[in-house]
Structures are given as structure tokens and as C-alpha cells.
mmCIF file of C-alpha atoms in Angstrom:
data_model
loop_
_atom_site.group_PDB
_atom_site.id
_atom_site.type_symbol
_atom_site.label_atom_id
_atom_site.label_comp_id
_atom_site.label_asym_id
_atom_site.label_seq_id
_atom_site.Cartn_x
_atom_site.Cartn_y
_atom_site.Cartn_z
ATOM 1 C CA MET W 190 80.300 83.263 -38.160
ATOM 2 C CA PHE W 191 77.043 82.430 -36.680
ATOM 3 C CA ARG W 192 76.932 80.979 -33.174
ATOM 4 C CA THR W 193 74.336 78.172 -32.712
ATOM 5 C CA THR W 194 73.418 76.690 -29.460
ATOM 6 C CA LEU W 195 73.129 72.941 -29.320
ATOM 7 C CA ARG W 196 69.732 71.691 -28.653
ATOM 8 C CA ARG W 197 68.927 69.506 -25.860
ATOM 9 C CA THR W 198 67.500 65.807 -26.712
ATOM 10 C CA HIS W 199 63.858 65.997 -27.509
ATOM 11 C CA ARG W 200 61.340 64.332 -25.209
ATOM 12 C CA ALA W 201 58.502 63.265 -27.515
ATOM 13 C CA GLN W 202 54.831 63.763 -26.199
ATOM 14 C CA GLY W 203 53.131 60.716 -25.142
ATOM 15 C CA PRO W 204 53.921 57.831 -22.600
ATOM 16 C CA ALA W 205 57.221 56.757 -24.807
ATOM 17 C CA VAL W 206 60.334 58.554 -24.241
ATOM 18 C CA ILE W 207 62.727 58.691 -27.477
ATOM 19 C CA ASP W 208 66.701 59.076 -26.902
ATOM 20 C CA TYR W 209 67.771 60.560 -30.172
ATOM 21 C CA ARG W 210 71.313 60.206 -29.275
ATOM 22 C CA GLY W 211 71.526 56.830 -30.861
ATOM 23 C CA LEU W 212 69.669 58.104 -34.099
ATOM 24 C CA VAL W 213 71.794 60.892 -35.152
ATOM 25 C CA GLY W 214 75.436 62.154 -34.327
ATOM 26 C CA PRO W 215 76.227 65.658 -33.304
ATOM 27 C CA LEU W 216 74.645 68.324 -35.705
ATOM 28 C CA GLY W 217 76.440 70.666 -37.672
ATOM 29 C CA ARG W 218 76.033 74.156 -37.204
ATOM 30 C CA THR W 219 74.492 74.850 -40.393
ATOM 31 C CA VAL W 220 70.817 75.753 -41.412
ATOM 32 C CA GLY W 221 70.607 72.259 -42.767
ATOM 33 C CA GLY W 222 71.470 70.688 -39.439
ATOM 34 C CA VAL W 223 68.588 72.568 -38.229
ATOM 35 C CA ALA W 224 66.351 71.484 -40.607
ATOM 36 C CA ALA W 225 67.387 67.854 -40.274
ATOM 37 C CA LEU W 226 66.673 68.053 -36.536
ATOM 38 C CA GLY W 227 63.364 69.569 -37.196
ATOM 39 C CA ALA W 228 62.478 66.521 -39.397
ATOM 40 C CA VAL W 229 63.608 64.032 -37.001
ATOM 41 C CA THR W 230 61.547 65.770 -34.343
ATOM 42 C CA ALA W 231 58.449 65.724 -36.458
ATOM 43 C CA THR W 232 58.946 62.096 -37.237
ATOM 44 C CA ALA W 233 59.500 61.235 -33.712
ATOM 45 C CA THR W 234 56.116 62.987 -32.760
ATOM 46 C CA LEU W 235 54.186 61.165 -35.242
ATOM 47 C CA VAL W 236 55.655 57.887 -33.948
ATOM 48 C CA SER W 237 54.931 58.786 -30.544
ATOM 49 C CA ALA W 238 51.329 59.816 -31.334
ATOM 50 C CA GLU W 239 50.939 56.160 -33.336
ATOM 51 C CA ALA W 240 52.304 54.563 -30.381
ATOM 52 C CA ALA W 241 49.955 56.105 -28.133
ATOM 53 C CA HIS W 242 47.090 55.378 -30.321
ATOM 54 C CA ALA W 243 48.151 51.813 -30.813
ATOM 55 C CA GLU W 244 47.972 50.884 -27.145
ATOM 56 C CA ALA W 245 44.140 51.647 -26.956
ATOM 57 C CA PRO W 246 43.156 48.580 -28.679
ATOM 58 C CA ALA W 247 45.242 46.226 -26.644
ATOM 59 C CA ALA W 248 43.750 48.244 -23.427
ATOM 60 C CA ARG W 249 40.276 47.186 -24.676
ATOM 61 C CA ILE W 250 41.004 43.600 -25.571
ATOM 62 C CA ALA W 251 42.841 43.046 -22.148
ATOM 63 C CA ALA W 252 39.884 44.591 -20.199
ATOM 64 C CA PRO W 253 37.492 42.040 -18.594
ATOM 65 C CA ALA W 254 34.451 41.314 -20.444
ATOM 66 C CA ALA W 255 31.066 42.293 -18.907
ATOM 67 C CA ALA W 256 29.503 39.547 -16.856
ATOM 68 C CA ALA W 257 26.845 37.556 -18.683
ATOM 69 C CA PRO W 258 23.320 37.437 -17.586
ATOM 70 C CA ALA W 259 22.701 34.656 -14.961
ATOM 71 C CA ALA W 260 21.218 31.659 -16.287
ATOM 72 C CA LEU W 261 17.549 31.020 -15.470
ATOM 73 C CA PRO W 262 16.693 27.947 -12.932
ATOM 74 C CA ALA W 263 15.972 24.924 -14.837
ATOM 75 C CA ALA W 264 12.281 24.038 -14.808
ATOM 76 C CA PRO W 265 11.339 21.322 -12.165
ATOM 77 C CA THR W 266 11.141 17.881 -13.186
ATOM 78 C CA PRO W 267 7.707 16.604 -13.022
ATOM 79 C CA VAL W 268 7.152 14.017 -10.232
ATOM 80 C CA ALA W 269 4.918 11.060 -10.930
ATOM 81 C CA ILE W 270 2.432 10.638 -7.936
ATOM 82 C CA PRO W 271 1.639 7.011 -7.639
ATOM 83 C CA VAL W 272 -2.161 6.206 -7.906
ATOM 84 C CA ALA W 273 -3.051 3.555 -5.463
ATOM 85 C CA ALA W 274 -4.791 0.297 -7.102
ATOM 86 C CA PRO W 275 -8.407 0.160 -6.329
ATOM 87 C CA ALA W 276 -9.006 -2.051 -3.210
ATOM 88 C CA ASN W 277 -9.956 -5.634 -3.814
ATOM 89 C CA PRO W 278 -13.637 -5.695 -2.668
ATOM 90 C CA PHE W 279 -13.694 -9.338 -2.173
ATOM 91 C CA ALA W 280 -10.221 -9.517 -0.239
ATOM 92 C CA GLY W 281 -12.210 -11.294 2.811
ATOM 93 C CA VAL W 282 -14.084 -13.710 0.707
ATOM 94 C CA THR W 283 -12.714 -17.317 0.381
ATOM 95 C CA LEU W 284 -13.531 -18.905 -2.949
ATOM 96 C CA ARG W 285 -13.751 -22.743 -3.830
ATOM 97 C CA GLN W 286 -14.446 -24.724 -6.904
ATOM 98 C CA GLY W 287 -18.237 -24.432 -7.285
ATOM 99 C CA ALA W 288 -18.683 -20.827 -6.251
ATOM 100 C CA ARG W 289 -20.473 -18.436 -8.616
ATOM 101 C CA GLY W 290 -21.088 -14.593 -8.717
ATOM 102 C CA ASP W 291 -19.181 -11.467 -8.941
ATOM 103 C CA ALA W 292 -16.464 -12.525 -6.564
ATOM 104 C CA VAL W 293 -15.358 -15.247 -8.896
ATOM 105 C CA ARG W 294 -15.640 -12.973 -11.855
ATOM 106 C CA TYR W 295 -13.227 -10.510 -9.967
ATOM 107 C CA LEU W 296 -10.956 -13.470 -9.368
ATOM 108 C CA GLN W 297 -10.884 -14.703 -13.044
ATOM 109 C CA ASP W 298 -10.064 -11.211 -14.209
ATOM 110 C CA ALA W 299 -7.220 -11.017 -11.614
ATOM 111 C CA LEU W 300 -5.964 -14.445 -12.765
ATOM 112 C CA ASN W 301 -6.090 -13.152 -16.384
ATOM 113 C CA ALA W 302 -4.091 -10.112 -15.522
ATOM 114 C CA ASN W 303 -1.548 -12.477 -14.058
ATOM 115 C CA GLY W 304 -1.088 -14.544 -16.930
ATOM 116 C CA ALA W 305 -3.824 -16.850 -17.122
ATOM 117 C CA SER W 306 -6.397 -17.277 -20.083
ATOM 118 C CA ILE W 307 -9.814 -18.436 -18.827
ATOM 119 C CA ALA W 308 -13.339 -17.282 -19.445
ATOM 120 C CA ALA W 309 -14.571 -14.685 -16.760
ATOM 121 C CA ASP W 310 -17.984 -16.004 -16.461
ATOM 122 C CA GLY W 311 -18.448 -15.988 -12.844
ATOM 123 C CA VAL W 312 -18.391 -19.793 -12.464
ATOM 124 C CA PHE W 313 -15.509 -21.404 -10.282
ATOM 125 C CA GLY W 314 -15.003 -24.437 -12.461
ATOM 126 C CA ARG W 315 -12.075 -26.669 -13.258
ATOM 127 C CA ALA W 316 -10.212 -24.222 -15.348
ATOM 128 C CA THR W 317 -10.336 -21.498 -12.839
ATOM 129 C CA GLN W 318 -9.170 -23.783 -10.101
ATOM 130 C CA ASP W 319 -6.305 -24.808 -12.219
ATOM 131 C CA ALA W 320 -5.321 -21.159 -12.994
ATOM 132 C CA VAL W 321 -5.687 -20.757 -8.959
ATOM 133 C CA ARG W 322 -3.194 -23.596 -8.540
ATOM 134 C CA THR W 323 -0.765 -22.097 -10.951
ATOM 135 C CA ALA W 324 -0.794 -18.482 -9.261
ATOM 136 C CA GLN W 325 -0.273 -20.332 -5.776
ATOM 137 C CA SER W 326 2.598 -22.316 -7.066
ATOM 138 C CA GLY W 327 4.186 -19.219 -8.470
ATOM 139 C CA GLY W 328 3.501 -17.115 -5.583
ATOM 140 C CA GLY W 329 5.389 -19.741 -3.344
ATOM 141 C CA ILE W 330 2.215 -20.519 -1.191
ATOM 142 C CA ALA W 331 0.252 -23.474 -0.444
ATOM 143 C CA VAL W 332 -1.115 -25.028 -3.639
ATOM 144 C CA ASP W 333 -4.754 -25.981 -2.771
ATOM 145 C CA GLY W 334 -7.136 -24.259 -5.301
ATOM 146 C CA VAL W 335 -8.723 -22.435 -2.512
ATOM 147 C CA VAL W 336 -8.659 -18.516 -2.794
ATOM 148 C CA GLY W 337 -8.176 -16.866 0.593
ATOM 149 C CA ARG W 338 -6.366 -13.762 1.849
ATOM 150 C CA GLN W 339 -2.892 -15.094 0.973
ATOM 151 C CA THR W 340 -3.895 -16.055 -2.494
ATOM 152 C CA TRP W 341 -5.569 -12.640 -3.068
ATOM 153 C CA GLY W 342 -2.414 -11.000 -1.923
ATOM 154 C CA VAL W 343 -0.341 -13.132 -4.407
ATOM 155 C CA LEU W 344 -2.556 -12.038 -7.375
ATOM 156 C CA SER W 345 -2.500 -8.256 -6.273
ATOM 157 C CA GLY W 346 1.257 -8.273 -6.215
ATOM 158 C CA SER W 347 1.559 -7.713 -2.436
ATOM 159 C CA GLY W 348 2.084 -10.966 -1.261
ATOM 160 C CA GLN W 349 1.664 -9.757 2.237
ATOM 161 C CA SER W 350 -1.906 -10.608 3.487
ATOM 162 C CA THR W 351 -2.384 -12.746 6.260
ATOM 163 C CA PRO W 352 -3.350 -16.145 4.988
ATOM 164 C CA ALA W 353 -6.648 -17.584 5.157
ATOM 165 C CA PRO W 354 -7.460 -20.511 7.453
ATOM 166 C CA SER W 355 -7.600 -22.985 4.507
ATOM 167 C CA GLU W 356 -4.240 -21.700 3.169
ATOM 168 C CA GLN W 357 -0.886 -22.665 4.297
ATOM 169 C CA ALA W 358 1.496 -19.907 5.448
ATOM 170 C CA SER W 359 4.723 -19.980 4.235
ATOM 171 C CA THR W 360 6.378 -19.660 7.828
ATOM 172 C CA SER W 361 4.469 -22.678 8.842
ATOM 173 C CA THR W 362 5.339 -25.308 6.378
ATOM 174 C CA SER W 363 7.104 -27.643 8.640
ATOM 175 C CA THR W 364 4.599 -28.091 11.304
ATOM 176 C CA GLY W 365 0.999 -26.572 10.089
ATOM 177 C CA ALA W 366 1.007 -24.787 13.446
ATOM 178 C CA GLN W 367 -1.731 -21.973 13.797
ATOM 179 C CA LEU W 368 -3.636 -23.132 10.430
ATOM 180 C CA THR W 369 -7.109 -24.135 10.334
ATOM 181 C CA LEU W 370 -7.506 -27.431 8.122
ATOM 182 C CA ARG W 371 -10.443 -28.796 6.502
ATOM 183 C CA ARG W 372 -11.422 -31.226 3.747
ATOM 184 C CA GLY W 373 -10.024 -30.083 0.320
ATOM 185 C CA ASP W 374 -6.890 -28.447 1.800
ATOM 186 C CA ARG W 375 -3.317 -29.820 0.465
ATOM 187 C CA GLY W 376 0.231 -29.224 1.272
ATOM 188 C CA GLU W 377 2.825 -29.838 4.054
ATOM 189 C CA ALA W 378 0.439 -28.559 6.771
ATOM 190 C CA VAL W 379 -1.794 -31.546 5.877
ATOM 191 C CA ARG W 380 1.041 -34.160 5.560
ATOM 192 C CA THR W 381 2.086 -33.019 9.041
ATOM 193 C CA LEU W 382 -1.336 -33.561 10.360
ATOM 194 C CA GLN W 383 -1.675 -36.896 8.728
ATOM 195 C CA GLU W 384 1.652 -38.244 10.560
ATOM 196 C CA GLN W 385 0.204 -36.647 13.963
ATOM 197 C CA LEU W 386 -3.047 -38.729 13.309
ATOM 198 C CA ASN W 387 -1.352 -41.678 12.590
ATOM 199 C CA ALA W 388 0.716 -41.207 15.864
ATOM 200 C CA ARG W 389 -2.469 -41.271 17.601
ATOM 201 C CA GLY W 390 -3.578 -44.501 15.903
ATOM 202 C CA ALA W 391 -5.312 -43.397 12.609
ATOM 203 C CA GLY W 392 -3.355 -45.511 10.116
ATOM 204 C CA ILE W 393 -4.141 -43.317 7.014
ATOM 205 C CA ALA W 394 -1.974 -42.487 3.896
ATOM 206 C CA VAL W 395 0.419 -39.654 4.337
ATOM 207 C CA ASP W 396 -0.033 -37.790 1.007
ATOM 208 C CA GLY W 397 -0.813 -34.074 1.977
ATOM 209 C CA SER W 398 -4.245 -34.275 0.627
ATOM 210 C CA PHE W 399 -7.065 -33.794 2.999
ATOM 211 C CA GLY W 400 -9.580 -36.186 1.976
ATOM 212 C CA ALA W 401 -12.285 -38.617 3.019
ATOM 213 C CA GLY W 402 -9.623 -40.779 5.108
ATOM 214 C CA THR W 403 -8.113 -37.566 6.729
ATOM 215 C CA HIS W 404 -11.566 -36.264 7.491
ATOM 216 C CA GLY W 405 -12.844 -39.344 9.155
ATOM 217 C CA ALA W 406 -9.659 -39.671 11.306
ATOM 218 C CA VAL W 407 -10.170 -36.209 12.494
ATOM 219 C CA ARG W 408 -13.472 -36.879 13.557
ATOM 220 C CA SER W 409 -12.563 -39.952 15.237
ATOM 221 C CA LEU W 410 -9.768 -38.049 17.049
ATOM 222 C CA GLN W 411 -12.157 -35.343 18.182
ATOM 223 C CA SER W 412 -15.003 -37.914 19.398
ATOM 224 C CA ALA W 413 -12.143 -39.610 21.278
ATOM 225 C CA ALA W 414 -11.041 -36.184 22.801
ATOM 226 C CA GLY W 415 -14.681 -35.485 23.757
ATOM 227 C CA ILE W 416 -14.561 -32.243 21.556
ATOM 228 C CA SER W 417 -16.842 -30.867 18.915
ATOM 229 C CA VAL W 418 -16.888 -33.495 16.045
ATOM 230 C CA ASP W 419 -16.769 -31.283 12.883
ATOM 231 C CA GLY W 420 -13.760 -32.689 10.969
ATOM 232 C CA VAL W 421 -12.162 -29.354 10.995
ATOM 233 C CA VAL W 422 -8.757 -28.957 12.573
ATOM 234 C CA GLY W 423 -8.625 -25.732 14.823
ATOM 235 C CA ALA W 424 -7.066 -25.212 17.967
ATOM 236 C CA ARG W 425 -8.751 -27.668 20.095
ATOM 237 C CA THR W 426 -7.964 -30.470 17.875
ATOM 238 C CA ARG W 427 -4.512 -29.407 17.642
ATOM 239 C CA SER W 428 -4.357 -29.767 21.403
ATOM 240 C CA ALA W 429 -5.761 -33.308 20.975
ATOM 241 C CA LEU W 430 -3.157 -34.304 18.467
ATOM 242 C CA THR W 431 -0.510 -33.602 21.123
ATOM 243 C CA ASP W 432 -2.335 -35.336 23.963
ATOM 244 C CA GLU W 433 -0.914 -38.707 24.548
ATOM 245 C CA SER W 434 -4.017 -39.819 26.436
ATOM 246 C CA VAL W 435 -6.185 -39.393 23.111
ATOM 247 C CA ARG W 436 -6.132 -42.606 20.977
ATOM 248 C CA ILE W 437 -8.012 -43.294 17.859
ATOM 249 C CA THR W 438 -9.713 -46.780 18.036
ATOM 250 C CA SER W 439 -12.090 -48.585 15.859
ATOM 251 C CA GLY W 440 -14.800 -48.122 18.399
ATOM 252 C CA SER W 441 -14.556 -44.033 18.432
ATOM 253 C CA SER W 442 -17.972 -42.694 17.910
ATOM 254 C CA ALA W 443 -18.434 -39.424 16.141
ATOM 255 C CA ARG W 444 -20.280 -37.443 18.699
ATOM 256 C CA SER W 445 -20.946 -33.852 19.274
ATOM 257 C CA THR W 446 -20.424 -31.938 22.649
ATOM 258 C CA SER W 447 -20.771 -28.402 21.567
ATOM 259 C CA GLY W 448 -23.783 -26.273 22.847
ATOM 260 C CA SER W 449 -25.298 -27.082 26.171
ATOM 261 C CA SER W 450 -28.258 -24.707 26.393
ATOM 262 C CA SER W 451 -31.915 -26.044 26.552
ATOM 263 C CA ASP W 452 -32.186 -24.800 22.845
ATOM 264 C CA SER W 453 -29.420 -26.967 21.596
ATOM 265 C CA ALA W 454 -29.920 -30.120 19.490
ATOM 266 C CA PRO W 455 -29.795 -33.303 21.212
ATOM 267 C CA SER W 456 -26.509 -35.431 21.305
ATOM 268 C CA ALA W 457 -25.756 -36.225 17.834
ATOM 269 C CA SER W 458 -25.778 -39.716 16.611
ATOM 270 C CA SER W 459 -22.676 -41.031 14.730
ATOM 271 C CA ASP W 460 -24.407 -41.343 11.316
ATOM 272 C CA SER W 461 -23.568 -38.352 9.049
ATOM 273 C CA SER W 462 -24.622 -40.232 5.890
ATOM 274 C CA GLY W 463 -26.743 -38.136 3.271
ATOM 275 C CA ASP W 464 -29.734 -40.321 3.941
ATOM 276 C CA ALA W 465 -29.645 -39.685 7.588
ATOM 277 C CA ILE W 466 -29.365 -35.901 7.171
ATOM 278 C CA VAL W 467 -32.249 -35.747 4.926
ATOM 279 C CA ALA W 468 -34.366 -38.119 7.056
ATOM 280 C CA THR W 469 -33.540 -36.044 10.079
ATOM 281 C CA ALA W 470 -34.580 -32.834 8.244
ATOM 282 C CA ARG W 471 -37.898 -34.341 6.918
ATOM 283 C CA GLN W 472 -38.851 -34.473 10.599
ATOM 284 C CA TYR W 473 -39.314 -30.741 10.883
ATOM 285 C CA LEU W 474 -41.478 -30.264 7.665
ATOM 286 C CA GLY W 475 -44.200 -27.826 8.747
ATOM 287 C CA VAL W 476 -42.253 -26.083 11.535
ATOM 288 C CA PRO W 477 -43.002 -22.219 11.332
ATOM 289 C CA TYR W 478 -40.356 -19.762 10.206
ATOM 290 C CA LEU W 479 -39.065 -17.837 13.020
ATOM 291 C CA TRP W 480 -36.270 -15.176 12.391
ATOM 292 C CA GLY W 481 -33.263 -16.387 14.601
ATOM 293 C CA GLY W 482 -35.025 -19.534 15.275
ATOM 294 C CA THR W 483 -32.902 -22.637 16.263
ATOM 295 C CA THR W 484 -35.530 -25.316 17.545
ATOM 296 C CA PRO W 485 -38.350 -27.224 16.465
ATOM 297 C CA ASN W 486 -40.499 -24.115 17.939
ATOM 298 C CA GLY W 487 -39.306 -22.126 14.928
ATOM 299 C CA PHE W 488 -36.441 -22.167 12.369
ATOM 300 C CA ASP W 489 -34.878 -19.813 9.849
ATOM 301 C CA CYS W 490 -32.785 -21.107 7.213
ATOM 302 C CA SER W 491 -29.257 -21.292 8.937
ATOM 303 C CA GLY W 492 -31.093 -22.366 12.401
ATOM 304 C CA LEU W 493 -32.565 -25.545 10.613
ATOM 305 C CA VAL W 494 -29.410 -26.340 9.058
ATOM 306 C CA GLN W 495 -27.338 -26.256 12.251
ATOM 307 C CA TYR W 496 -29.859 -28.136 14.363
ATOM 308 C CA VAL W 497 -30.320 -31.073 11.692
ATOM 309 C CA TYR W 498 -26.347 -31.380 11.105
ATOM 310 C CA LYS W 499 -25.852 -31.233 14.764
ATOM 311 C CA LYS W 500 -28.074 -34.221 15.448
ATOM 312 C CA ASN W 501 -25.804 -36.033 12.792
ATOM 313 C CA GLY W 502 -22.650 -35.139 14.484
ATOM 314 C CA ILE W 503 -21.581 -32.404 12.289
ATOM 315 C CA SER W 504 -20.841 -28.701 13.903
ATOM 316 C CA THR W 505 -21.483 -25.649 11.659
ATOM 317 C CA PRO W 506 -21.404 -21.936 12.093
ATOM 318 C CA ARG W 507 -24.764 -20.270 13.042
ATOM 319 C CA ILE W 508 -25.027 -17.863 10.017
ATOM 320 C CA ALA W 509 -25.937 -18.860 6.395
ATOM 321 C CA LYS W 510 -22.825 -17.254 4.849
ATOM 322 C CA ASP W 511 -20.370 -18.681 7.299
ATOM 323 C CA GLN W 512 -22.008 -22.275 6.804
ATOM 324 C CA VAL W 513 -21.203 -21.867 3.106
ATOM 325 C CA PHE W 514 -17.663 -21.023 3.616
ATOM 326 C CA GLY W 515 -17.099 -23.211 6.711
ATOM 327 C CA GLY W 516 -17.656 -26.202 4.452
ATOM 328 C CA ARG W 517 -16.254 -27.027 1.278
ATOM 329 C CA ILE W 518 -17.870 -25.659 -2.213
ATOM 330 C CA ILE W 519 -18.116 -28.348 -4.772
ATOM 331 C CA PRO W 520 -19.498 -28.698 -8.193
ATOM 332 C CA GLN W 521 -23.103 -29.800 -8.824
ATOM 333 C CA SER W 522 -21.867 -33.141 -10.143
ATOM 334 C CA GLU W 523 -20.275 -34.008 -6.882
ATOM 335 C CA ALA W 524 -23.208 -32.949 -4.761
ATOM 336 C CA ARG W 525 -25.097 -35.707 -2.714
ATOM 337 C CA PRO W 526 -28.393 -35.720 -0.685
ATOM 338 C CA GLY W 527 -27.624 -34.153 2.754
ATOM 339 C CA ASP W 528 -25.210 -31.557 1.135
ATOM 340 C CA LEU W 529 -26.155 -27.942 1.503
ATOM 341 C CA VAL W 530 -27.105 -25.489 -1.238
ATOM 342 C CA GLY W 531 -26.164 -21.660 -0.613
ATOM 343 C CA PHE W 532 -27.753 -18.916 -2.386
ATOM 344 C CA THR W 533 -25.248 -16.199 -3.123
ATOM 345 C CA GLY W 534 -27.669 -13.291 -3.454
ATOM 346 C CA ASN W 535 -27.731 -10.846 -0.342
ATOM 347 C CA ASN W 536 -24.372 -11.748 0.393
ATOM 348 C CA TYR W 537 -25.089 -15.440 0.803
ATOM 349 C CA GLY W 538 -28.268 -14.792 2.768
ATOM 350 C CA HIS W 539 -30.301 -18.133 2.302
ATOM 351 C CA ILE W 540 -29.251 -21.985 2.783
ATOM 352 C CA GLY W 541 -31.170 -25.091 2.431
ATOM 353 C CA ILE W 542 -30.485 -28.727 2.603
ATOM 354 C CA TYR W 543 -30.162 -30.840 -0.571
ATOM 355 C CA LEU W 544 -32.221 -33.443 -1.339
ATOM 356 C CA GLY W 545 -31.001 -34.560 -4.614
ATOM 357 C CA ASN W 546 -32.716 -34.328 -8.153
ATOM 358 C CA GLY W 547 -32.737 -30.451 -8.064
ATOM 359 C CA ARG W 548 -34.632 -30.055 -4.850
ATOM 360 C CA ILE W 549 -33.835 -28.677 -1.226
ATOM 361 C CA LEU W 550 -35.585 -28.761 2.056
ATOM 362 C CA ASP W 551 -35.486 -25.129 3.810
ATOM 363 C CA ALA W 552 -37.011 -22.803 6.114
ATOM 364 C CA SER W 553 -37.622 -20.049 3.596
ATOM 365 C CA SER W 554 -39.489 -16.963 4.914
ATOM 366 C CA LYS W 555 -42.020 -15.593 7.103
ATOM 367 C CA GLY W 556 -45.404 -17.244 6.545
ATOM 368 C CA ARG W 557 -43.921 -20.245 4.893
ATOM 369 C CA PRO W 558 -43.108 -23.442 7.192
ATOM 370 C CA VAL W 559 -40.034 -25.799 6.483
ATOM 371 C CA GLN W 560 -41.036 -27.319 3.201
ATOM 372 C CA GLU W 561 -39.410 -29.320 0.241
ATOM 373 C CA ARG W 562 -39.234 -27.584 -3.413
ATOM 374 C CA ALA W 563 -37.303 -27.360 -6.503
ATOM 375 C CA ILE W 564 -33.963 -25.033 -6.496
ATOM 376 C CA TRP W 565 -35.052 -21.876 -8.502
ATOM 377 C CA SER W 566 -32.793 -20.066 -10.957
ATOM 378 C CA ALA W 567 -31.052 -17.734 -8.459
ATOM 379 C CA PRO W 568 -27.191 -18.158 -8.347
ATOM 380 C CA HIS W 569 -26.081 -20.771 -5.773
ATOM 381 C CA VAL W 570 -23.286 -23.020 -4.728
ATOM 382 C CA PHE W 571 -23.181 -26.680 -3.284
ATOM 383 C CA VAL W 572 -21.473 -27.150 0.189
ATOM 384 C CA THR W 573 -20.307 -30.327 1.715
ATOM 385 C CA TYR W 574 -19.145 -30.714 5.132
ATOM 386 C CA ARG W 575 -18.367 -34.553 4.668
#
């Protein structure tokens, strides 16, 4: 009899341990039993090896993926840099019906850009005035057809410019305080002025339109108050409006009290009619031209105008350009003898007194005395202070 020793349970190679006691029963003591055990052992070895190889893919799948490359930063979004609109070269110019030139053409282009449809011909006519009034109404400012700083502001879209003297500031619509008012202005400020004039004894219509009646009442008030009689409502005239001692009476005369030097004109008479102005001006025909001259010893163009007007109770600024814009620009069809003709060249550098029929009286230049002559073809405007 052969003796065989029982083999111990086999520990398969690899990470797994296989217990064969549950697979086979006790082996017989035969060679066949040994062979059976060898077969089982071989099979277990193969299974263990397959198990070891089967874990590798799972381990690779479970491993964390390599970090993806960092994303490139996004390109910056282009920032639009606002380009400032070109400044208005005429922002300080006041324009009225009858004005001509590049400033009017610029105005007409601005009006068309704001919805108007007018000819940009450089002539401030009725169509341009209507377009100005429409723009003023849309901008919520005084509708007077006069283009000053506030109207320029509306046309440029800013609406923040300081109002020109002839325009009504939105903050002063109830009283018109701080405004300079003159003939041709309209609005609540004028209505308030008319009520104040009536309180001083004027008896004029309260219609918000600064016409001939209001102009005459202002001059009468100024005369009664003993201040310069020019028909323009400024700070001194406003003080007179609130002075209970100043009364407008039918006997009030329009006299001028401005200027007291020896070179000043004599006290003005109360007659400011066109014929009187022309007659006064003709007294100085032949007076030599003198740059800066303001007396009959010698006149320049604006000095002659100021002197003649002052003798007729009308106060004007000293410089030709200021005389143009200190009055009211009117169309030629409305011009009367005694009004002014301002020439727009050289920044409104010349002015004369209108005689009617296309003629003026002026002090023109060195070497030429005060003379009468036909209005030449240079661009010009007609201005009235009456």
C-alpha cells in the first residue's frame, strides 16, 4: 500500500486567495486523485492570473484624467471712445429774422438736423423763423423766434447753455426776473412786464408780445424814472417797475440821461421818428472820419450812429456789432428811414443810418467824410430800435 500525504490547500498566486475546500471533497489516495488536484490547481492558477489582468483596465479607468490645458483669456471687448462734436463757432451770436451770412447757414443746417426742412441759404427769413419757433417749443423754452445761447443749446442737444438776454429762462417764467427784454420778444416774461407796466399806469394789452405799445410804455417809464430811455428792459428799468413813486403819465417825455462827459451828445429830444433821425444825421454831412470818433469833430461809423440816436432819445451800444445785436434785426421790407444798416463782413464791422430807397448815411473810412450813398452789394442786415 502506498501512503500519500494529504496536500494542503493551495494559495493561488495573485491578489486573490482561493479556498478549494468548497470545490472538491477529500481526495482519494490514488494517482488519479493527484491528477485531479493538479488539474484544479492549474485551473485556479489561470483564473488567478486572469483576475489579476482583469483589474488593470478598471484601475486605469478609475484614475483621474489629466488636467486640461487652461483656457486662454478672452480678448477684451473694444471700448468705443466718444468723439466730441465740434464746437458751435456761433454759440455766442444772437440771430433774428433778417440776419444773413455763415451764422444763419449754420443755424439752418442745425435746424434741418433737428427735423426742419428749410433751405440753407444763409438768409434768416420767415421759414427759418418758423423752424426756430418749432425747435424752441419742442425744447421747452421761450418761443420768440430769436436764436441765442439757450436755443443753440436746444439745437445741439445739450439744452444747458445760459439763456441769451432775449430768451426766457425756464426757471424765470413766472416773473421774468433777471432777463433783458426788448422789442420782438414774446412769452410769459413779457406778459409779466406788461402787467407791471400797467400797474405803473401804462394801460397796454397783456398779450405776451413785446410790440410797439409795450416799447412805448417802457420808454415812458424810463423817462419818468429819469434813467436812460432806450426801450430795453434791464436791471435799472426793473427797479423802476417796482418803485411806487414812478408813474407813467401822458405827459412823460422820452429823455436820455446816459452820458455826462463833454463828448456826449446833447440831451435828447423826445422825437424818435424816422424823419427826425434822418434830419439829425444830415446835419453832420461832411464831418471828417476819425477812428474812435464820437463827436462832430470826427466820427467813425458807430460813433455817428450813437451820437445821432442819442439826440433822438435812443441809447445804443458803442460798437457796430453791438449796435446790430442790441436792436432788432428785421427784413428789408419792414425797414424804415432812420433804422440802421449793419454790414456783416469783418464780424459786423460797419454800420450806417438807413435813408430809404436803398441808400444810407454813414461815416465810412479814413479820407471820406460823413456822406450819403447807395447800399452796396456786401451782405447786410436791417436793424430797428423802434
